[in-house]
Every structure is written in C-alpha cells, then in structure tokens.
Tab-separated table of C-alpha atoms and ligand atoms in Angstrom:
chain	number	residue	atom	x	y	z
I	22	MET	CA	28.143	6.402	13.876
I	23	GLY	CA	24.461	7.138	12.406
I	24	LEU	CA	21.163	5.884	12.239
I	25	HIS	CA	20.858	3.876	8.787
I	26	VAL	CA	17.424	2.404	8.020
I	27	LEU	CA	17.627	-0.603	5.364
I	28	LYS	CA	14.609	-2.044	3.942
I	29	PHE	CA	14.789	-5.694	2.181
I	30	GLY	CA	11.971	-6.674	-0.398
I	31	GLY	CA	10.396	-9.909	-0.584
I	32	THR	CA	12.694	-11.506	-3.443
I	33	SER	CA	15.660	-10.522	-0.970
I	34	VAL	CA	14.539	-12.408	1.867
I	35	GLY	CA	12.844	-14.773	-0.114
I	36	SER	CA	14.102	-17.809	1.419
I	37	LEU	CA	16.467	-18.956	4.396
I	38	LYS	CA	19.390	-19.021	2.618
I	39	ARG	CA	18.451	-15.388	1.891
I	40	LEU	CA	17.607	-14.188	5.050
I	41	GLU	CA	21.673	-15.242	5.834
I	42	ASN	CA	22.619	-13.129	3.082
I	43	VAL	CA	20.770	-10.158	4.610
I	44	ALA	CA	21.722	-10.755	7.957
I	45	ASP	CA	25.542	-10.847	6.739
I	46	ILE	CA	24.800	-7.188	5.035
I	47	VAL	CA	23.130	-6.146	8.096
I	48	SER	CA	25.803	-7.074	10.774
I	49	ALA	CA	28.442	-5.343	8.395
I	50	ARG	CA	26.614	-2.141	8.638
I	51	ALA	CA	26.169	-2.387	12.313
I	52	LYS	CA	29.356	-2.574	13.356
I	53	GLU	CA	29.576	1.307	12.348
I	54	HIS	CA	25.722	2.502	12.796
I	55	GLN	CA	22.552	2.124	14.593
I	56	VAL	CA	20.382	-0.342	12.318
I	57	ILE	CA	16.971	-0.443	11.641
I	58	VAL	CA	15.933	-3.404	9.331
I	59	VAL	CA	12.517	-3.293	7.690
I	60	LEU	CA	11.530	-6.655	6.080
I	61	SER	CA	9.100	-7.938	3.259
I	62	ALA	CA	6.969	-11.190	3.341
I	63	MET	CA	9.008	-13.545	1.559
I	64	SER	CA	8.988	-13.387	-2.204
I	65	GLY	CA	5.072	-14.947	-3.262
I	66	GLU	CA	4.010	-14.898	0.229
I	67	THR	CA	1.386	-12.114	0.091
I	68	ASP	CA	0.108	-13.575	-2.975
I	69	SER	CA	-0.088	-16.669	-1.582
I	70	LEU	CA	-2.325	-15.546	1.403
I	71	ILE	CA	-4.629	-13.210	-0.886
I	72	GLU	CA	-5.167	-16.646	-2.608
I	73	GLN	CA	-6.248	-18.591	-0.006
I	74	ALA	CA	-8.723	-16.128	0.839
I	75	LYS	CA	-10.016	-16.109	-1.955
I	76	HIS	CA	-10.288	-19.631	-1.894
I	77	PHE	CA	-14.035	-18.433	0.210
I	78	THR	CA	-15.127	-15.826	-1.831
I	79	GLN	CA	-13.255	-12.993	-4.221
I	80	VAL	CA	-14.181	-10.202	-2.036
I	81	PRO	CA	-12.704	-11.360	1.595
I	82	ASN	CA	-13.649	-8.954	4.663
I	83	PRO	CA	-11.062	-6.229	4.416
I	84	ARG	CA	-10.535	-6.404	8.452
I	85	GLU	CA	-9.747	-10.039	8.370
I	86	LEU	CA	-7.851	-9.785	5.103
I	87	ASP	CA	-5.333	-7.276	6.918
I	88	VAL	CA	-5.207	-9.288	9.768
I	89	LEU	CA	-4.268	-12.264	7.622
I	90	LEU	CA	-1.674	-10.502	5.484
I	91	THR	CA	0.258	-9.226	8.688
I	92	VAL	CA	1.503	-12.629	8.953
I	93	GLY	CA	3.584	-12.253	6.006
I	94	GLU	CA	5.893	-9.516	7.141
I	95	GLN	CA	5.596	-11.050	10.781
I	96	LYS	CA	7.048	-14.432	9.441
I	97	SER	CA	10.053	-12.456	8.277
I	98	VAL	CA	10.935	-10.335	10.865
I	99	ALA	CA	10.900	-13.316	13.975
I	100	LEU	CA	12.540	-15.734	11.472
I	101	PHE	CA	15.866	-12.873	10.714
I	102	SER	CA	16.055	-12.328	14.334
I	103	ILE	CA	16.131	-15.790	15.544
I	104	CYS	CA	18.921	-15.704	12.940
I	105	MET	CA	20.898	-12.624	13.948
I	106	LEU	CA	20.451	-14.079	17.600
I	107	ALA	CA	21.933	-17.843	16.898
I	108	ARG	CA	24.680	-15.603	15.587
I	109	GLY	CA	25.454	-13.969	18.985
I	110	ILE	CA	24.234	-10.536	17.600
I	111	LYS	CA	21.246	-8.398	19.472
I	112	ALA	CA	18.786	-8.010	17.247
I	113	LYS	CA	14.951	-7.757	18.545
I	114	SER	CA	11.822	-7.378	16.133
I	115	PHE	CA	8.497	-4.969	16.908
I	116	LEU	CA	5.576	-5.269	15.164
I	117	GLY	CA	3.602	-2.336	13.728
I	118	SER	CA	1.249	-2.523	16.713
I	119	GLN	CA	4.162	-2.765	19.224
I	120	ILE	CA	5.867	0.356	17.877
I	121	GLN	CA	2.778	2.158	17.149
I	122	ILE	CA	2.967	2.579	13.689
I	123	LYS	CA	-0.135	4.266	13.295
I	124	THR	CA	-2.677	4.514	10.374
I	125	SER	CA	-5.843	5.366	8.856
I	126	ASN	CA	-8.361	2.794	8.706
I	127	ASP	CA	-8.956	2.199	5.476
I	128	HIS	CA	-8.421	-1.428	5.338
I	129	THR	CA	-5.668	-3.196	2.323
I	130	LYS	CA	-4.683	0.396	1.791
I	131	ALA	CA	-4.505	2.486	4.929
I	132	ARG	CA	-2.022	5.412	5.018
I	133	ILE	CA	0.557	6.089	7.910
I	134	THR	CA	-0.545	8.985	9.752
I	135	GLU	CA	2.197	8.790	12.996
I	136	ILE	CA	4.744	6.459	14.061
I	137	ALA	CA	5.160	6.341	17.953
I	138	ASP	CA	8.228	5.214	18.207
I	139	HIS	CA	7.697	3.030	21.422
I	140	GLY	CA	10.679	0.944	22.247
I	141	VAL	CA	12.716	1.628	19.669
I	142	ARG	CA	15.091	4.748	20.520
I	143	ALA	CA	15.642	2.571	24.030
I	144	SER	CA	16.250	-0.916	21.862
I	145	LEU	CA	18.914	1.073	19.953
I	146	LYS	CA	20.453	2.793	22.723
I	147	ARG	CA	21.081	-0.653	24.153
I	148	GLY	CA	22.914	-1.785	21.274
I	149	GLU	CA	20.480	-3.908	19.508
I	150	ILE	CA	19.207	-4.155	15.829
I	151	VAL	CA	15.728	-3.131	15.276
I	152	VAL	CA	13.644	-5.219	13.010
I	153	VAL	CA	10.473	-4.194	11.793
I	154	PRO	CA	7.588	-5.962	9.388
I	155	GLY	CA	7.166	-3.243	6.620
I	156	PHE	CA	3.479	-2.847	5.207
I	157	GLN	CA	1.440	-3.278	8.571
I	158	GLY	CA	0.576	-0.400	11.114
I	159	VAL	CA	-2.379	-0.359	13.380
I	160	THR	CA	-5.470	2.359	13.543
I	161	GLU	CA	-6.327	5.004	16.564
I	162	THR	CA	-8.588	2.081	17.872
I	163	GLY	CA	-6.455	-1.173	17.644
I	164	GLU	CA	-7.119	-2.502	14.363
I	165	LEU	CA	-4.417	-4.067	12.297
I	166	THR	CA	-4.270	-2.593	8.751
I	167	THR	CA	-1.718	-2.583	5.747
I	168	LEU	CA	-0.353	-0.127	3.571
I	169	GLY	CA	-1.064	-1.561	-0.275
I	170	ARG	CA	1.118	-3.623	-2.220
I	171	GLY	CA	4.714	-2.726	-2.085
I	172	GLY	CA	4.198	-0.568	1.148
I	173	SER	CA	7.051	-2.102	2.943
I	174	ASP	CA	8.726	0.915	1.074
I	175	THR	CA	6.551	3.203	2.854
I	176	THR	CA	7.202	1.737	6.325
I	177	ALA	CA	10.927	1.939	5.691
I	178	VAL	CA	10.668	5.726	4.492
I	179	ALA	CA	8.270	6.529	7.360
I	180	ILE	CA	10.138	4.859	10.277
I	181	ALA	CA	13.836	6.964	8.724
I	182	ALA	CA	11.872	9.828	8.596
I	183	ALA	CA	10.228	9.686	12.267
I	184	LEU	CA	13.622	8.801	13.659
I	185	LYS	CA	15.654	11.559	11.462
I	186	ALA	CA	17.756	8.612	10.130
I	187	ASP	CA	20.732	9.847	8.159
I	188	VAL	CA	19.790	7.139	5.203
I	189	CYS	CA	17.383	4.625	4.132
I	190	ASP	CA	18.466	1.755	2.178
I	191	ILE	CA	16.230	0.171	-0.221
I	192	TYR	CA	17.738	-3.082	-0.941
I	193	THR	CA	16.300	-4.881	-3.953
I	194	ASP	CA	16.177	-7.437	-6.727
I	195	VAL	CA	17.316	-5.052	-9.293
I	196	GLU	CA	20.682	-2.573	-8.867
I	197	GLY	CA	18.842	0.740	-8.633
I	198	VAL	CA	16.421	2.626	-10.457
I	199	TYR	CA	16.728	2.025	-14.028
I	200	THR	CA	15.726	4.051	-17.257
I	201	THR	CA	12.797	1.675	-17.514
I	202	ASP	CA	11.783	-1.570	-16.199
I	203	PRO	CA	15.159	-4.002	-16.753
I	204	ASN	CA	12.805	-6.653	-16.895
I	205	ILE	CA	11.521	-5.434	-19.698
I	206	GLU	CA	13.806	-3.751	-21.780
I	207	PRO	CA	17.733	-5.020	-20.880
I	208	LYS	CA	19.310	-2.142	-22.595
I	209	ALA	CA	18.002	-0.153	-19.519
I	210	LYS	CA	20.326	1.776	-17.919
I	211	LYS	CA	20.808	2.377	-13.962
I	212	LEU	CA	20.833	5.834	-13.201
I	213	SER	CA	23.180	6.930	-10.498
I	214	SER	CA	20.796	9.639	-9.238
I	215	ILE	CA	17.027	11.142	-9.842
I	216	THR	CA	15.064	13.729	-8.037
I	217	TYR	CA	12.388	12.718	-5.557
I	218	ASP	CA	9.796	14.264	-8.339
I	219	GLU	CA	11.080	12.328	-11.008
I	220	MET	CA	10.965	9.126	-8.685
I	221	LEU	CA	7.568	10.274	-7.807
I	222	GLU	CA	6.331	10.560	-11.350
I	223	LEU	CA	8.232	6.903	-12.250
I	224	ALA	CA	6.509	5.489	-8.941
I	225	SER	CA	3.026	6.630	-9.522
I	226	LEU	CA	3.266	5.786	-13.363
I	227	GLY	CA	4.643	2.127	-12.992
I	228	ALA	CA	7.690	1.836	-11.940
I	229	LYS	CA	6.886	-0.631	-9.018
I	230	VAL	CA	10.295	-0.508	-7.641
I	231	LEU	CA	9.414	2.110	-4.948
I	232	GLN	CA	5.939	2.531	-3.653
I	233	THR	CA	4.560	5.991	-4.660
I	234	ARG	CA	3.674	6.871	-0.823
I	235	SER	CA	7.133	6.129	0.270
I	236	VAL	CA	8.945	8.648	-2.115
I	237	GLU	CA	6.006	11.236	-1.130
I	238	PHE	CA	7.474	10.707	2.498
I	239	ALA	CA	11.066	10.720	1.234
I	240	LYS	CA	10.450	14.078	-0.841
I	241	LYS	CA	8.174	15.486	2.660
I	242	TYR	CA	11.458	14.958	5.285
I	243	LYS	CA	14.030	14.875	2.707
I	244	VAL	CA	15.018	11.204	3.555
I	245	PRO	CA	18.077	9.979	1.330
I	246	LEU	CA	17.236	7.002	-0.698
I	247	HIS	CA	19.679	4.708	-1.813
I	248	VAL	CA	17.828	2.008	-3.939
I	249	ARG	CA	20.409	-0.736	-4.398
I	250	SER	CA	21.132	-4.733	-5.165
I	251	THR	CA	20.770	-6.985	-1.995
I	252	PHE	CA	22.804	-9.438	-4.191
I	253	LYS	CA	25.828	-7.451	-5.491
I	254	ASP	CA	27.829	-4.634	-3.305
I	255	VAL	CA	27.438	-1.811	-6.054
I	256	GLN	CA	26.500	1.689	-5.739
I	257	GLY	CA	22.440	1.863	-6.617
I	258	THR	CA	20.562	4.910	-7.088
I	259	TRP	CA	20.097	8.155	-4.721
I	260	VAL	CA	16.838	9.524	-4.863
I	261	LEU	CA	17.692	13.240	-3.493
I	262	GLU	CA	16.300	16.575	-3.929
I	263	GLU	CA	17.260	18.582	-6.966
I	264	SER	CA	20.135	21.048	-5.683
I	265	LYS	CA	22.010	17.290	-4.828
I	266	LEU	CA	21.529	16.019	-8.156
I	267	MET	CA	24.762	15.274	-10.144
I	268	GLU	CA	23.274	15.496	-13.541
I	269	ALA	CA	19.914	16.576	-15.130
I	270	LEU	CA	18.524	14.295	-17.990
I	271	VAL	CA	15.865	15.753	-20.180
I	272	VAL	CA	14.054	12.309	-20.115
I	273	SER	CA	15.437	10.037	-17.465
I	274	GLY	CA	12.662	7.161	-17.148
I	275	ILE	CA	10.257	5.271	-19.225
I	276	THR	CA	7.314	3.684	-17.864
I	277	TYR	CA	4.053	2.291	-18.911
I	278	THR	CA	0.883	0.814	-17.031
I	279	LYS	CA	-1.947	-1.399	-17.639
I	280	ASN	CA	-4.064	-0.599	-14.451
I	281	GLU	CA	-6.491	1.697	-16.295
I	282	ALA	CA	-9.115	1.745	-18.191
I	283	LYS	CA	-10.538	4.475	-20.769
I	284	VAL	CA	-14.322	5.254	-20.313
I	285	VAL	CA	-15.598	7.334	-23.280
I	286	VAL	CA	-19.003	9.506	-23.113
I	287	GLU	CA	-20.416	10.224	-26.509
I	288	GLY	CA	-23.523	12.884	-27.617
I	289	MET	CA	-23.671	14.570	-24.417
I	290	PRO	CA	-25.338	18.298	-24.594
I	291	ASP	CA	-22.553	20.670	-24.503
I	292	ARG	CA	-23.904	22.902	-22.084
I	293	VAL	CA	-21.950	24.688	-19.079
I	294	GLY	CA	-21.653	22.590	-16.040
I	295	ILE	CA	-22.065	19.137	-18.077
I	296	ALA	CA	-18.445	18.081	-17.199
I	297	ALA	CA	-18.981	19.018	-13.871
I	298	ASP	CA	-22.105	16.756	-13.393
I	299	LEU	CA	-20.039	14.049	-14.968
I	300	PHE	CA	-17.511	13.846	-12.887
I	301	MET	CA	-19.050	14.937	-9.685
I	302	LYS	CA	-21.676	11.545	-10.506
I	303	VAL	CA	-18.261	9.604	-11.063
I	304	GLY	CA	-16.473	10.786	-8.362
I	305	GLU	CA	-19.129	10.183	-5.514
I	306	ALA	CA	-19.364	6.507	-6.512
I	307	GLY	CA	-15.810	6.572	-5.317
I	308	VAL	CA	-13.961	6.083	-8.618
I	309	GLY	CA	-10.921	8.354	-9.145
I	310	VAL	CA	-10.165	9.834	-12.712
I	311	ASP	CA	-6.855	10.378	-14.326
I	312	VAL	CA	-6.603	11.778	-17.943
I	313	ILE	CA	-9.561	13.483	-19.432
I	314	VAL	CA	-10.095	14.436	-22.825
I	315	GLN	CA	-13.189	16.461	-24.137
I	316	ASN	CA	-13.757	16.466	-27.988
I	317	VAL	CA	-14.623	19.675	-29.782
I	318	SER	CA	-18.373	20.293	-30.138
I	319	LYS	CA	-20.369	19.323	-33.054
I	320	ASP	CA	-24.263	19.811	-33.174
I	321	GLN	CA	-24.434	20.927	-29.747
I	322	THR	CA	-23.281	18.080	-28.151
I	323	THR	CA	-20.216	16.350	-27.059
I	324	ASP	CA	-17.758	13.893	-26.393
I	325	ILE	CA	-15.990	13.378	-23.162
I	326	SER	CA	-13.158	10.340	-22.628
I	327	PHE	CA	-11.265	9.780	-19.612
I	328	THR	CA	-9.596	6.847	-18.073
I	329	VAL	CA	-10.257	5.119	-14.596
I	330	PRO	CA	-8.617	2.125	-12.423
I	331	ARG	CA	-9.351	-0.783	-14.582
I	332	SER	CA	-11.088	-2.496	-11.403
I	333	ASP	CA	-13.748	0.546	-11.470
I	334	LEU	CA	-14.327	0.505	-15.361
I	335	ARG	CA	-17.645	-1.274	-14.503
I	336	LYS	CA	-18.473	0.297	-11.711
I	337	ALA	CA	-18.095	3.933	-13.670
I	338	ILE	CA	-19.946	2.535	-16.378
I	339	GLU	CA	-22.950	1.826	-14.430
I	340	VAL	CA	-23.055	5.223	-12.362
I	341	ILE	CA	-22.972	7.357	-15.576
I	342	ASP	CA	-25.817	5.457	-17.220
I	343	LYS	CA	-27.648	5.531	-13.484
I	344	HIS	CA	-27.629	9.325	-14.234
I	345	LYS	CA	-28.462	9.378	-17.994
I	346	ASP	CA	-31.654	11.695	-16.949
I	347	VAL	CA	-28.744	14.327	-16.213
I	348	LEU	CA	-26.299	13.619	-18.081
I	349	LYS	CA	-28.298	13.033	-21.379
I	350	HIS	CA	-25.522	10.872	-23.076
I	351	LYS	CA	-26.287	8.645	-26.430
I	352	GLN	CA	-23.683	6.069	-25.919
I	353	ILE	CA	-21.176	4.874	-23.243
I	354	ARG	CA	-18.048	2.514	-24.108
I	355	GLY	CA	-15.605	1.458	-21.787
I	356	ASP	CA	-12.195	-0.203	-23.192
I	357	ASP	CA	-9.770	-1.905	-20.913
I	358	ARG	CA	-7.453	-3.113	-23.265
I	359	ILE	CA	-5.237	0.398	-23.029
I	360	SER	CA	-1.926	1.474	-21.424
I	361	LYS	CA	-0.206	4.673	-20.310
I	362	ILE	CA	2.906	5.128	-21.591
I	363	SER	CA	5.110	8.137	-20.050
I	364	VAL	CA	8.420	9.692	-20.511
I	365	ILE	CA	9.716	11.531	-17.138
I	366	GLY	CA	12.772	13.879	-16.958
I	367	ASN	CA	13.721	16.825	-14.901
I	368	GLY	CA	14.854	18.502	-17.726
I	369	MET	CA	11.828	18.840	-19.479
I	370	ARG	CA	11.200	22.183	-17.364
I	371	SER	CA	13.871	23.696	-19.365
I	372	HIS	CA	13.922	22.251	-22.542
I	373	SER	CA	11.250	21.916	-25.267
I	374	GLY	CA	10.289	19.164	-28.392
I	375	VAL	CA	10.158	16.187	-25.951
I	376	ALA	CA	6.461	15.735	-26.548
I	377	ALA	CA	6.945	16.130	-30.157
I	378	ARG	CA	9.854	13.640	-30.127
I	379	MET	CA	7.722	11.225	-28.244
I	380	PHE	CA	4.797	11.346	-30.657
I	381	GLN	CA	6.904	10.691	-34.016
I	382	ALA	CA	8.718	8.095	-32.453
I	383	LEU	CA	4.946	6.350	-31.730
I	384	ALA	CA	3.874	7.319	-35.004
I	385	LYS	CA	6.785	6.168	-36.817
I	386	GLU	CA	5.422	2.500	-35.258
I	387	ASN	CA	2.155	2.959	-36.344
I	388	ILE	CA	1.095	3.332	-32.953
I	389	ASN	CA	-2.149	5.360	-32.342
I	390	ILE	CA	-2.059	7.761	-29.496
I	391	GLN	CA	-6.162	7.686	-28.041
I	392	MET	CA	-5.199	10.367	-25.052
I	393	ILE	CA	-2.679	12.666	-23.830
I	394	SER	CA	-1.615	14.118	-20.729
I	395	THR	CA	1.338	16.288	-19.141
I	396	SER	CA	2.471	17.404	-16.194
I	397	GLU	CA	6.060	19.709	-15.854
I	398	ILE	CA	8.177	16.769	-16.057
I	399	LYS	CA	6.070	14.007	-17.790
I	400	ILE	CA	4.176	13.287	-20.905
I	401	SER	CA	1.747	10.430	-20.894
I	402	CYS	CA	-0.182	8.930	-23.929
I	403	VAL	CA	-2.483	6.456	-23.789
I	404	ILE	CA	-2.333	3.814	-26.217
I	405	ASP	CA	-3.583	0.281	-27.455
I	406	GLU	CA	-2.263	-2.622	-24.691
I	407	LYS	CA	-0.960	-4.550	-27.144
I	408	TYR	CA	1.774	-1.796	-28.279
I	409	SER	CA	3.291	-1.494	-24.591
I	410	GLU	CA	6.601	-3.295	-24.765
I	411	LEU	CA	6.924	-1.869	-28.212
I	412	ALA	CA	6.324	1.901	-27.075
I	413	VAL	CA	8.667	1.445	-24.185
I	414	ARG	CA	11.451	-0.234	-26.312
I	415	VAL	CA	10.760	2.809	-29.124
I	416	LEU	CA	10.930	5.769	-26.852
I	417	HIS	CA	13.908	4.480	-24.453
I	418	ASP	CA	16.050	4.319	-28.042
I	419	CYS	CA	14.579	7.256	-29.184
I	420	PHE	CA	15.391	9.517	-26.142
I	421	GLY	CA	18.626	7.638	-26.451
I	422	LEU	CA	18.681	6.293	-22.760
I	423	ASP	CA	20.972	3.211	-23.312
I	424	LYS	CA	23.368	5.453	-24.225
I	425	ILE	CA	23.340	7.585	-21.053
I	426	GLY	CA	26.840	6.997	-18.939
I	427	ASN	CA	26.946	4.689	-16.369
I	428	GLN	CA	27.943	7.854	-14.023
I	429	GLU	CA	29.472	5.710	-11.287
I	430	ILE	CA	29.625	8.478	-8.111
I	431	GLU	CA	31.736	8.260	-5.565
I	432	ILE	CA	29.981	8.663	-2.463
I	433	LYS	CA	32.172	8.485	0.402
I	434	GLU	CA	29.858	9.579	3.182
I	435	VAL	CA	26.433	9.299	2.957
I	436	ASN	CA	26.090	12.618	4.925
I	437	ASP	CA	27.398	14.744	1.810
I	438	PHE	CA	23.884	14.084	0.859
I	439	ARG	CA	22.225	16.269	3.355
G	504	LIG	P1	11.070	-5.489	-3.799
G	504	LIG	O1	10.192	-6.932	-3.305
G	504	LIG	O2	12.589	-5.445	-3.304
G	504	LIG	O3	10.216	-4.506	-3.182
G	504	LIG	P2	9.531	-4.981	-6.266
G	504	LIG	O4	9.450	-6.300	-7.189
G	504	LIG	O5	8.522	-4.363	-5.492
G	504	LIG	O6	10.881	-5.392	-5.400
G	504	LIG	O7	10.585	-3.955	-7.377
G	504	LIG	C1	11.347	-4.162	-7.560
G	504	LIG	C2	11.028	-4.492	-9.499
G	504	LIG	O8	10.692	-3.450	-9.983
G	504	LIG	C3	12.372	-4.950	-10.506
G	504	LIG	O9	12.224	-6.316	-10.127
G	504	LIG	C4	11.877	-4.260	-11.698
G	504	LIG	O10	10.960	-5.383	-12.601
G	504	LIG	C5	10.641	-3.352	-11.412
G	504	LIG	N1	10.537	-2.094	-11.993
G	504	LIG	C6	10.027	-1.503	-12.630
G	504	LIG	N2	10.270	-0.170	-13.324
G	504	LIG	C7	11.478	-0.040	-12.940
G	504	LIG	C8	12.564	0.834	-12.996
G	504	LIG	N3	12.554	1.823	-13.566
G	504	LIG	N4	13.772	0.480	-12.329
G	504	LIG	C9	14.033	-0.218	-11.661
G	504	LIG	N5	13.257	-1.540	-11.430
G	504	LIG	C10	11.864	-1.238	-11.781
G	505	LIG	N1	4.412	-7.976	0.925
G	505	LIG	C1	3.777	-6.790	0.628
G	505	LIG	C2	3.700	-7.061	-0.942
G	505	LIG	O1	3.568	-8.032	-1.372
G	505	LIG	C3	4.646	-5.777	1.210
G	505	LIG	C4	5.734	-5.314	0.207
G	505	LIG	O2	6.340	-6.362	-0.342
G	505	LIG	O3	6.304	-4.285	0.299
G	505	LIG	O4	3.098	-6.090	-1.641
G	506	LIG	MG1	8.165	-3.558	-3.689
C-alpha cells in the first residue's frame, strides 16, 4: 500500500455529475492505496468570483480577494466529501488553514513555505480519504492566501513532497502533456514522458497544463508526476528525472505566450553602467524583465529593448521616463502586440542546428524575429502577436512533432520510477 496524491482540475470537477466521476476514480484507487485528493474550484468559479469583486473596483483589496477566492475550492472539497460519505466511503476535508499549508503573505500569488500536516497522517491512518482544497494557504499570522492561477497543481505536489507520497497524479481535461497545446494544434502528440527541466520550461513559457511552481517542487523533491485524463483511463505523461526518461527528443515541445510586452529605449549614451542604471530603475519599480537585446552602438548612443509582463508595460515606461536625467534616452516605445514562441527539448544539450532550423522555418512564413533568447534546452523568439498560432503550427511541423511515435509505455508499478 502506497500513498497517492490525486489532483483534479476545474473541468474535472466542473459539475455534480463530474464530481461523481471523480468519486469513482478515487474510490477505485483507495481500495489499494492511501489517498489524498486535491481539488480545484469548479471550472469558471474562480473567474466568476474575480468578476464579482471587480464589480466594485478594478483593483480589489488583495487580502479580501484571497478570502473570496478560497471559497471556490472550499465548495469543491465539501461537496466531494459529502458525495463520498453518502456512498459510505470515509472521507474528510481539511482546509489549507487547518492542515497549515503555510505561505508567504504575498496575497494572490503567495508561495508555500511549509506544510505542517496537522491531522492528515492521523486521518489517513484511520482509513479516511483526505480531501484538500488546492490553491489556498495561510500565513504565519493566520491570513488566508492563494497561490496564483493554476495553483492547485502546486498544492498537490507540495503535499506529495511533504508526505513523501509515491506518486502525484494530475488529472485534467487533456490526456497528458503534448508537444504543444492540443487545443491549438490538433496534430499535437502526447508525450509518454518528459524531464522536470523540460516541463519547467514548457510551463514557464506558456503551457498552462502545470503551474510552474508545481514543477519546481516536483523537481526539488523528486516527486514523480503523472499528468493524465479524468475522462479517459489511459496512460498520460510522466514527468521525471532525466535518468529515468525513456527517450530524449531533440525538441519535445512548442509553447507561446502573449502575456509579455516589449519596451524599446532608444538613444541612450553608450557609457559604462548604462544598462545597470536602466535595469536597476525598472527593478526598483517591481517590474520583472525577461528577454534583453542591446543594439550595437552608433554615434556613442545605444538602444536597449527588453520584455516585461504586459500588465507592467505602462509602469516600466513611466519609471524610465521619470529617470530621463540619468538615462538620457531620446525616445521610448512600448509594444504590447508581441508573442514569445519557444521550442524546448532536452536533446538540445547534445544537438546543434536547432536555432537555425527554427529561424528558417519562421523566415519561410515571413515571420520577423524581433528578439531571441536561449537557454541550454530552449530557444525563444519574440514575434508579432498575430503570427502566434501560425508560428506554433509551422514549428511543430518543422521539428516533425506530429510524427513522433505515441510511445505507450507499460507502467506496471509506479514505484519503478523512484
Ligand atoms: P486544470 O483545470 O485541469 O488544471 P488547465 O486548464 O489548467 O487544467 O490546464 C490544461 C490545459 O492546458 C489544456 O486544456 C490545454 O489547453 C492547455 N495546454 C497548454 N499547453 C499544453 C500542452 N503542451 N500539453 C497539454 N495541455 C496544454
Ligand atoms: N481555481 C484556481 C484557478 O482557477 C486554481 C486552480 O484551478 O488550479 O486558477
Ligand atoms: Mg490548471
């Protein structure tokens, strides 16, 4: 008998009927294992709560917003536990504040710092199925917090890590992790396995199937993750350490994100320390920067372009203009119609030529590359937003991702992966 954590996302618990389907899956698993269930709010619920808060103001008080948002998941766990108990199966819900899922106090984007596990082990010992709301936590001083959109994944993985679970199943509305978003590219193929590092890049570059923070936890504590369908009982995708991987693809995924904007600062004096001054000011304003490009200088002046979260574009421009006396730029431009397309693959570590192939494929479609950034296992290009979907399809084709074998692997014992 092992300990399994099963997380179900919003669509999976989207109606009372779907909660019954979840109850079937959980009951079957509980015959052989101890089970902790982590649930999201029913689909649309979190959005609708945010909408309601915005009826009064576009910037609701973050503390109160968190009190409101925890309601969605609380409703799911209570309904689910009622459903299980009505079937004669022992189940008990515990809120984040009861288990003591401790977080930082950054309301609406808090980070888990500790899980105290109050009552969970005892409940499991009593043969109960433990039911936990995803997405919510509590600060040292007892304030309710939430973990950012998609945060239930992180709750599940953090609990699996804290209680040393044998596996963490992420049940969702697709059959696993695909070569790209299957809702955009119908030719996308399900991957049988993927490394933590690849998944980390995929998640942070736009594949919302797992929240990035959850993958960081999984990697750090070596929690084997199985992303799979709630609606079809088939093998999904295993997220594992590199050494346990079945097959390394040169490129295993394509993502795009439209949540960034580009800032171009033109005509700054090309002196030592100008980049430091610029990014210090931007950083002090609390704006994070991603891709950076500095042009070759001409006439002792230089241009620097960089990307920021789209919601921070105005703030970035304002702070730079405020420091015109130091930065001495001639002009500043903002563009929020950009998209970042990325190709990700562990095999890039040992294969060259991926970047050239990517650039060629985009050029063939007349898609201009505005900025480029790379890491050991990814290449990202900033392009005009209107070409996002086209670029995803072209790159998916160019790297032959629609042709990779649907390598169904036999997984008899999840413990094989530990
Ligand atoms: P849940 O509510 O179960 O947490 P999410 O909506 O957060 O589900 O994440 C699942 C969605 O992620 C899918 O419906 C799909 O549209 C999207 N997605 C984006 N990229 C990928 C990818 N590479 N593989 C699988 N799904 C992806
Ligand atoms: N309910 C939250 C959201 O919609 C958390 C989650 O579903 O993971 O973002
Ligand atoms: Mg999600």
